[in-house]
Coordinates of C-alpha atoms in Angstrom, one line a residue:
X566 CA 13.9 64.1 24.2
X567 CA 12.6 63.5 27.6
X568 CA 14.4 60.5 29.2
X569 CA 17.7 61.2 27.5
X570 CA 20.6 61.4 30.0
X571 CA 23.8 63.3 29.2
X572 CA 26.9 63.8 31.4
X573 CA 29.1 66.7 30.6
X574 CA 32.8 66.8 31.6
X575 CA 34.5 70.1 31.0
X576 CA 35.7 73.5 32.1
X577 CA 33.2 75.6 33.9
X578 CA 33.1 79.4 34.4
X579 CA 30.9 82.2 35.6
X580 CA 29.6 84.4 32.8
X581 CA 29.0 87.9 34.1
X582 CA 27.3 90.5 31.9
X583 CA 27.5 94.1 33.1
X584 CA 25.0 96.4 31.4
X585 CA 25.6 100.1 31.1
X586 CA 25.8 103.1 28.9
X587 CA 28.4 105.4 27.5
X588 CA 27.6 109.1 26.9
X589 CA 31.1 110.7 27.2
X590 CA 34.8 110.3 26.9
X591 CA 37.0 110.5 30.0
X592 CA 38.8 113.8 30.4
X593 CA 41.7 111.8 31.9
X594 CA 42.4 109.8 28.7
X595 CA 40.7 109.2 25.4
X596 CA 38.6 106.3 26.7
X597 CA 34.8 105.8 27.0
X598 CA 33.3 106.3 30.5
X599 CA 31.1 103.2 31.3
X600 CA 28.1 104.0 33.5
X601 CA 27.1 100.9 35.4
X602 CA 23.4 100.0 35.4
X603 CA 23.0 96.3 36.2
X604 CA 24.5 92.9 35.9
X605 CA 23.5 89.3 35.3
X606 CA 25.3 86.0 36.1
X607 CA 25.0 82.9 34.0
X608 CA 26.6 79.4 34.1
X609 CA 29.3 79.4 31.5
X610 CA 31.5 76.9 29.6
X611 CA 30.5 73.3 30.4
X612 CA 27.9 74.6 32.9
X613 CA 26.1 76.4 30.0
X614 CA 26.3 73.1 28.0
X615 CA 24.4 71.3 30.8
X616 CA 22.0 74.3 31.1
X617 CA 21.1 73.7 27.4
X618 CA 20.8 70.0 27.9
X619 CA 18.3 70.5 30.7
X620 CA 16.4 73.2 28.7
X621 CA 15.9 70.5 26.0
X622 CA 14.2 68.2 28.5
X623 CA 17.0 65.8 29.1
X624 CA 18.7 64.9 32.4
X625 CA 22.0 66.7 32.8
X626 CA 24.9 66.0 35.0
X627 CA 27.9 68.3 35.2
X628 CA 31.4 67.2 36.2
X629 CA 34.1 69.8 36.7
X630 CA 36.4 71.6 39.1
X631 CA 36.0 75.0 40.8
X632 CA 38.0 77.1 43.2
X633 CA 37.3 77.7 46.8
X634 CA 36.0 81.2 46.3
X635 CA 32.9 83.5 46.0
X636 CA 32.8 82.9 42.2
X637 CA 32.2 79.2 42.8
X638 CA 29.3 79.9 45.1
X639 CA 27.8 82.3 42.7
X640 CA 28.2 79.7 39.9
X641 CA 26.4 77.1 41.9
X642 CA 23.6 79.5 42.6
X643 CA 23.3 80.5 39.0
X644 CA 23.1 76.8 38.0
X645 CA 20.4 76.1 40.4
X646 CA 18.5 79.2 39.5
X647 CA 18.5 78.5 35.8
X648 CA 18.0 74.8 35.3
X649 CA 17.6 71.4 36.8
X650 CA 21.2 70.2 36.6
X651 CA 23.1 67.7 38.9
X652 CA 26.4 69.5 39.6
X653 CA 29.4 67.4 40.6
X654 CA 32.0 70.2 41.3
X655 CA 35.3 69.2 42.8
X656 CA 36.8 72.1 44.8
X657 CA 40.5 72.8 44.6
X658 CA 42.6 75.6 46.4
X659 CA 45.3 75.8 43.7
X660 CA 43.2 77.7 41.1
X661 CA 40.3 80.2 41.1
X662 CA 37.0 79.7 39.5
X663 CA 37.1 81.2 36.0
X664 CA 35.1 84.4 35.6
X665 CA 34.4 86.1 32.3
X666 CA 33.0 89.6 32.6
X667 CA 31.5 91.3 29.6
X668 CA 30.7 95.0 29.6
X669 CA 27.7 95.6 27.3
X670 CA 26.3 98.8 25.9
X671 CA 23.0 98.6 23.9
X672 CA 23.6 94.9 23.2
X673 CA 27.2 95.5 22.0
X674 CA 30.2 94.1 23.9
X675 CA 32.6 96.9 24.7
X676 CA 35.1 94.9 26.7
X677 CA 35.7 91.4 28.2
X678 CA 37.8 90.8 31.3
X679 CA 38.9 87.2 32.1
X680 CA 39.9 86.0 35.5
X681 CA 41.4 82.6 35.2
X682 CA 44.3 80.2 35.6
X683 CA 44.9 77.8 32.7
X684 CA 47.7 75.5 34.1
X685 CA 46.8 71.8 34.0
X686 CA 45.0 70.4 37.0
X687 CA 47.0 68.3 39.6
X688 CA 47.2 64.5 39.4
X689 CA 45.0 64.4 42.5
X690 CA 42.2 66.4 40.7
X691 CA 42.5 64.1 37.7
X692 CA 42.1 61.1 40.1
X693 CA 39.0 62.6 41.7
X694 CA 37.4 63.5 38.3
X695 CA 38.0 60.0 36.9
X696 CA 36.5 58.4 40.1
X697 CA 33.4 60.6 39.8
X698 CA 33.1 59.8 36.1
X699 CA 33.4 56.0 36.7
X700 CA 30.6 56.3 39.3
X701 CA 28.1 58.4 37.3
X702 CA 28.7 57.7 33.6
X703 CA 27.1 54.2 33.6
X704 CA 23.7 55.9 34.3
X705 CA 23.9 58.1 31.2
X706 CA 23.5 57.7 27.5
X707 CA 26.1 60.2 26.2
X708 CA 29.4 61.8 27.4
X709 CA 30.0 65.3 26.3
X710 CA 33.6 66.6 26.6
X711 CA 33.5 70.5 26.7
X712 CA 37.2 71.6 26.4
X713 CA 37.7 75.3 27.0
X714 CA 41.4 74.9 27.5
X715 CA 41.3 76.1 31.1
X716 CA 43.4 73.2 32.4
X717 CA 40.8 70.5 33.4
X718 CA 41.0 68.3 30.3
X719 CA 44.6 67.2 30.4
X720 CA 45.7 64.6 27.8
X721 CA 45.6 61.9 30.4
X722 CA 42.2 62.8 31.8
X723 CA 40.7 63.1 28.2
X724 CA 42.2 59.8 27.1
X725 CA 40.9 58.0 30.2
X726 CA 37.5 59.5 30.0
X727 CA 37.0 58.5 26.3
X728 CA 38.4 55.0 27.0
X729 CA 35.9 54.6 29.9
X730 CA 33.0 55.8 27.8
X731 CA 33.8 53.5 24.9
X732 CA 34.1 50.5 27.3
X733 CA 30.6 51.3 28.5
X734 CA 29.2 51.7 24.9
X735 CA 28.5 55.4 25.3
X736 CA 28.5 58.0 22.5
X737 CA 31.2 60.6 23.0
X738 CA 30.8 64.2 21.7
X739 CA 33.7 66.6 21.9
X740 CA 33.9 70.4 21.6
X741 CA 37.6 70.7 21.1
X742 CA 40.1 73.5 21.9
X743 CA 43.3 71.7 21.3
X744 CA 44.9 72.0 17.8
X745 CA 45.9 68.4 18.1
X746 CA 42.8 66.4 17.4
X747 CA 44.7 63.2 18.4
X748 CA 44.0 64.3 22.0
X749 CA 40.3 63.2 21.4
X750 CA 41.2 59.9 19.8
X751 CA 38.3 57.5 19.2
X752 CA 35.5 60.0 20.1
X753 CA 32.2 59.5 18.3
X754 CA 31.9 63.1 17.1
X755 CA 34.1 66.2 17.2
X756 CA 32.7 69.7 16.7
X757 CA 35.4 72.2 15.8
X758 CA 34.6 75.7 14.5
X759 CA 36.3 77.1 11.4
X760 CA 39.3 78.6 13.2
X761 CA 39.9 75.4 15.2
X762 CA 39.6 73.4 12.0
X763 CA 42.2 75.5 10.3
X764 CA 44.6 75.2 13.3
X765 CA 44.3 71.4 13.4
X766 CA 44.0 70.5 9.7
X767 CA 45.7 73.4 7.9
X768 CA 42.6 74.3 5.8
X769 CA 40.2 77.1 6.5
X770 CA 36.8 75.7 5.6
X771 CA 35.3 78.7 3.8
X772 CA 33.8 76.5 1.0
X773 CA 32.1 73.1 1.0
X774 CA 35.0 71.5 -0.8
X775 CA 37.5 72.8 1.8
X776 CA 35.3 71.8 4.7
X777 CA 35.1 68.2 3.3
X778 CA 38.9 68.1 2.8
X779 CA 39.6 69.4 6.3
X780 CA 37.1 67.0 7.7
X781 CA 38.8 64.0 6.1
X782 CA 42.1 65.2 7.6
X783 CA 40.5 65.6 11.0
X784 CA 39.0 62.2 11.0
X785 CA 42.4 60.7 10.2
X786 CA 44.0 62.7 13.0
X787 CA 41.4 61.9 15.6
X788 CA 40.2 58.5 14.5
X789 CA 36.7 59.9 15.3
X790 CA 33.6 58.5 13.6
X791 CA 32.6 61.9 12.4
X792 CA 33.4 65.6 12.5
X793 CA 30.9 68.4 12.4
X794 CA 32.5 71.7 11.4
X795 CA 30.6 74.7 12.5
X796 CA 31.2 77.5 9.9
X797 CA 29.2 80.5 11.2
X798 CA 27.0 82.1 8.6
X799 CA 28.1 79.4 6.1
X800 CA 26.3 76.7 8.2
X801 CA 27.8 73.4 9.2
X802 CA 29.5 70.5 7.4
X803 CA 29.3 66.9 8.6
X804 CA 32.0 64.5 7.4
X805 CA 31.7 60.9 8.5
X806 CA 33.9 57.8 8.1
X807 CA 31.0 56.3 6.1
X808 CA 28.1 58.0 4.4
X809 CA 27.8 61.1 2.3
X810 CA 29.1 64.5 3.4
X811 CA 26.3 66.7 4.6
X812 CA 26.4 70.5 4.2
X813 CA 23.7 72.3 6.2
X814 CA 22.9 76.0 5.5
X815 CA 22.8 78.3 8.4
X816 CA 19.4 79.1 9.8
X817 CA 20.0 82.6 11.2
X818 CA 17.6 85.4 10.7
X819 CA 19.4 88.0 12.9
X820 CA 22.5 87.7 15.1
X821 CA 22.4 89.5 18.4
X822 CA 25.0 87.5 20.4
X823 CA 27.1 84.5 19.6
X824 CA 28.2 83.9 23.2
X825 CA 27.5 80.3 24.1
X826 CA 26.3 79.3 20.7
X827 CA 28.9 76.4 20.6
X828 CA 27.5 75.2 23.9
X829 CA 24.0 75.0 22.4
X830 CA 25.3 73.1 19.4
X831 CA 27.1 70.4 21.4
X832 CA 24.3 70.1 23.9
X833 CA 21.7 69.6 21.2
X834 CA 24.0 67.0 19.5
X835 CA 24.4 65.1 22.8
X836 CA 20.7 65.1 23.6
X837 CA 19.8 64.1 20.0
X838 CA 22.2 61.2 20.1
X839 CA 21.0 60.2 23.6
X840 CA 17.5 60.1 22.1
X841 CA 18.6 57.6 19.5
X842 CA 18.8 59.9 16.5
X843 CA 21.4 59.3 13.8
X844 CA 24.2 61.8 13.7
X845 CA 22.9 63.4 10.5
X846 CA 19.6 64.3 12.1
X847 CA 21.4 65.4 15.2
X848 CA 23.4 67.8 13.1
X849 CA 20.2 69.3 11.6
X850 CA 18.8 69.8 15.1
X851 CA 22.0 71.4 16.3
X852 CA 22.0 73.8 13.3
X853 CA 18.4 74.9 14.0
X854 CA 19.2 75.4 17.7
X855 CA 22.2 77.5 16.9
X856 CA 20.0 79.7 14.7
X857 CA 17.7 80.3 17.7
X858 CA 20.3 81.0 20.4
X859 CA 22.3 83.6 18.4
X860 CA 19.1 85.6 18.1
X861 CA 19.1 86.0 21.9
X862 CA 21.2 88.3 24.0
X863 CA 23.7 86.9 26.5
X864 CA 24.4 83.3 27.3
X865 CA 21.2 81.6 26.3
X866 CA 19.5 78.2 25.9
X867 CA 16.9 76.8 23.6
X868 CA 13.6 75.1 24.6
X869 CA 12.0 72.2 22.8
X870 CA 9.2 74.4 21.6
X871 CA 11.6 76.9 20.1
X872 CA 13.5 74.1 18.4
X873 CA 10.4 72.7 16.9
X874 CA 9.3 76.1 15.6
X875 CA 12.8 76.7 14.1
X876 CA 12.7 73.4 12.3
X877 CA 9.2 74.1 10.9
X878 CA 10.5 77.5 9.8
X879 CA 13.4 75.8 8.0
X880 CA 10.9 73.7 6.1
X881 CA 8.2 76.3 5.6
X882 CA 5.5 74.9 3.4
X883 CA 6.2 71.3 4.5
X884 CA 4.3 71.6 7.8
X885 CA 0.5 71.4 7.4
X886 CA -1.3 74.6 8.0
X887 CA -5.0 73.9 7.9
X888 CA -5.1 71.9 4.6
X889 CA -3.3 68.8 3.5
X890 CA -0.2 69.2 1.4
X891 CA 1.5 67.5 -1.6
X892 CA 5.1 66.6 -0.8
X893 CA 8.1 65.2 -2.6
X894 CA 9.7 62.1 -1.2
X895 CA 12.5 64.2 0.4
X896 CA 10.0 66.6 1.9
X897 CA 7.9 63.7 3.2
X898 CA 11.0 62.3 5.0
X899 CA 11.6 65.7 6.7
X900 CA 7.9 66.1 7.4
X901 CA 7.7 62.7 9.2
X902 CA 10.8 63.5 11.2
X903 CA 9.4 66.8 12.4
X904 CA 6.2 65.1 13.5
X905 CA 8.0 62.4 15.4
X906 CA 10.0 65.2 17.2
X907 CA 6.6 66.5 18.4
X908 CA 6.0 62.9 19.8
X909 CA 3.3 62.3 17.1
X910 CA 2.7 58.8 15.6
X911 CA 3.2 58.9 11.8
X912 CA 1.1 56.6 9.7
X913 CA 1.4 55.6 6.1
X914 CA -0.8 53.9 3.5
X915 CA -0.7 53.8 -0.3
X916 CA -2.7 53.0 -3.4
X917 CA -3.9 54.2 -6.8
X918 CA -7.1 55.8 -5.5
X919 CA -8.3 56.2 -9.1
X920 CA -12.1 56.2 -8.5
X921 CA -12.6 57.1 -4.8
X922 CA -15.1 54.8 -3.2
X923 CA -16.4 53.8 0.3
X924 CA -13.6 51.2 0.7
X925 CA -11.0 53.9 0.3
X926 CA -12.7 56.2 2.8
X927 CA -13.0 53.3 5.3
X928 CA -9.3 52.5 5.0
X929 CA -8.2 56.2 5.3
X930 CA -10.5 56.8 8.3
X931 CA -9.2 53.6 10.0
X932 CA -5.7 54.7 9.4
X933 CA -6.1 58.2 10.7
X934 CA -7.9 56.9 13.8
X935 CA -4.7 54.9 14.6
X936 CA -2.1 57.6 14.1
X937 CA -1.6 61.3 14.7
X938 CA -0.7 62.2 11.1
X939 CA -1.3 60.2 7.9
X940 CA 0.9 60.3 4.8
X941 CA -0.6 58.7 1.7
X942 CA 1.6 57.3 -1.1
X943 CA -0.1 57.8 -4.4
X944 CA 0.9 55.8 -7.5
X945 CA 1.8 58.1 -10.4
X946 CA 0.0 57.9 -13.8
X947 CA 2.8 55.9 -15.3
X948 CA 2.9 53.5 -12.3
X949 CA -0.9 53.0 -12.5
X950 CA -0.7 52.1 -16.3
X951 CA 1.9 49.5 -15.5
X952 CA -0.2 48.0 -12.8
X953 CA -3.7 48.4 -14.2
X954 CA -3.3 48.7 -18.0
X955 CA -3.2 51.4 -20.6
X956 CA -6.8 52.5 -20.0
X957 CA -6.0 53.5 -16.4
X958 CA -5.9 55.8 -14.6
X959 CA -9.3 57.4 -15.3
X960 CA -8.2 60.4 -13.2
X961 CA -4.8 62.0 -13.5
X962 CA -2.3 61.9 -10.6
X963 CA -2.9 65.6 -10.1
X964 CA -6.7 65.2 -9.8
X965 CA -6.3 62.2 -7.6
X966 CA -4.0 64.0 -5.2
X967 CA -6.4 67.0 -5.0
X968 CA -9.3 64.7 -4.1
X969 CA -7.2 62.9 -1.4
X970 CA -6.1 66.2 0.0
X971 CA -9.7 67.3 0.5
X972 CA -10.2 64.5 2.9
X973 CA -9.9 65.3 6.6
X974 CA -8.2 62.0 7.3
X975 CA -5.2 62.8 5.1
X976 CA -2.4 65.0 6.2
X977 CA 0.0 64.7 3.3
X978 CA 0.1 63.1 -0.2
X979 CA 3.3 61.9 -1.9
X980 CA 3.3 60.7 -5.6
X981 CA 5.7 57.9 -6.3
X982 CA 6.6 56.5 -9.7
X983 CA 7.8 53.0 -8.8
X984 CA 5.5 50.0 -8.9
X985 CA 5.7 49.8 -5.1
X986 CA 6.3 52.4 -2.3
X987 CA 9.1 50.4 -0.8
X988 CA 11.8 53.2 -1.1
X989 CA 9.3 55.8 0.0
X990 CA 8.5 53.8 3.1
X991 CA 12.2 53.4 3.8
X992 CA 12.6 57.2 3.6
X993 CA 9.5 58.1 5.7
X994 CA 10.0 55.4 8.4
X995 CA 6.3 55.4 9.5
X996 CA 5.4 54.3 12.9
X997 CA 2.4 52.5 11.6
X998 CA 1.8 51.0 8.1
X999 CA -1.8 50.5 7.0
X1000 CA -3.3 48.1 4.3
X1001 CA -6.6 46.4 3.6
X1002 CA -7.4 43.1 5.2
X1003 CA -7.2 41.3 1.9
X1004 CA -3.4 41.2 2.5
X1005 CA -1.4 39.1 4.9
X1006 CA 1.0 41.2 7.0
X1007 CA 4.0 39.4 5.6
X1008 CA 2.9 40.3 2.0
X1009 CA 2.4 44.1 2.7
X1010 CA 5.1 46.1 0.9
X1011 CA 7.4 47.7 3.5
X1012 CA 6.1 45.7 6.4
X1013 CA 9.6 44.4 7.0
X1014 CA 11.1 47.9 7.2
X1015 CA 8.4 49.1 9.6
X1016 CA 8.6 46.1 11.9
X1017 CA 12.4 46.3 12.0
X1018 CA 12.2 49.9 13.1
X1019 CA 9.9 48.9 16.0
X1020 CA 6.7 50.0 14.3
X1021 CA 3.5 48.0 13.5
X1022 CA 1.4 47.0 10.6
X1023 CA -2.4 47.2 10.8
X1024 CA -4.9 45.8 8.4
X1025 CA -8.2 47.6 7.9
X1026 CA -11.5 45.7 7.4
X1027 CA -12.8 45.7 3.8
X1028 CA -16.0 47.2 2.6
X1029 CA -17.5 44.4 0.6
X1030 CA -18.2 44.5 -3.1
X1031 CA -16.5 47.9 -3.8
X1032 CA -13.5 48.7 -5.9
X1033 CA -12.4 51.2 -8.5
X1034 CA -12.4 48.4 -11.1
X1035 CA -16.0 47.4 -10.3
X1036 CA -17.1 51.0 -10.5
X1037 CA -15.4 51.5 -13.9
X1038 CA -16.9 48.3 -15.2
X1039 CA -20.4 49.3 -14.0
X1040 CA -20.0 52.7 -15.7
X1041 CA -19.0 51.0 -19.0
X1042 CA -22.1 48.7 -18.8
X1043 CA -24.4 51.7 -18.2
X1044 CA -22.9 53.6 -21.2
X1045 CA -23.2 50.5 -23.4
X1046 CA -26.8 50.1 -22.4
X1047 CA -27.6 53.7 -23.1
X1048 CA -26.0 53.6 -26.6

């Protein structure tokens, strides 16, 4: 995700966590006595969104307003102390910087105190924000609008910001607070939670069917390209104008603190889209990131390493752990996607591999030398019979997959039943496709797909006078001579 550039426009705040203990009740009234121990300050709201963007390795720019006060200075210090963010903070005297103070005892929130003014910003502040946005947005890939309903994102500013981003061809991701999704008209993606969805669409999404129905209403209201409904322990539901509805199960082992989880979701979505991933894959990443951040205390962020580990945990058994693995087509697609997230080059080759010979070994070694992980498509028994005749294969698909899996050059094996691996290649999207030099590149199945995706096709030199057919015929002659 390095190289992605995301600009976040939204309400900022200072998150203050005051740690303490309670060991008695006040004699003055039946209330707990909080014993102060320590406190920590974190960038909150849109500032936490950019903190998460930076933690994922992308370039983050923050555009917002703050008051002329000590809280604004503390917010700037906390931004600089926690991450590499470029803050563009417009100061105004007509409102204080928002501060949220949480009193925490043994990880549990006892009380939250908010200091804020939520009236809309002045026309002059709107003008300054739009001027800054027009100056800086062209150098970014994605615009995130983080609406905390603190007065920054007026209808006019929101409409103008989205219009500018669309005119520049930028993706626009919105974390909404308004119950009128029309405020975010023509955004690329809107990410309401369950309560926000119910307020805007009239349906509480506590089932997949209700989430889909609410999503359809939300798309109609907002004219957005897609809506990702975050449903807490029920996961997420992605509803798009085109394409199937995607329901993603929550990936949460233990919840310590949900503060800032929505910021992590929208930051991950923005970085993923800025990196060129489709919205469906961006949603999977955001779900995994949310599962990590709610397992931390306080307003937290997610690193690339944590995100990769979370994804591998989701697909436990798909990631190679010392020995090659046999995958289904769906598992192979996910496996390849995870490897690319690790910046690895994914290679693919295919064949019957009935009687393994030096030509096969040469091809597989050549392929593995030119990629970081090699997926081998293996023709099923039925497929081999159609291609080679009823006497083939000599070895079953299970036996052939076991032999291939024993080779150090092979990372994963996928059995396919079609005559060609075209659909498998379409799913895996390999960076490099390998075949023997007895083919022309234009005749290699799937070459068009790989080349269209910016990959390459490499042809391995042949080992002369070896093939499974020759080996089988030689064995037959030996047996006939012996009889």
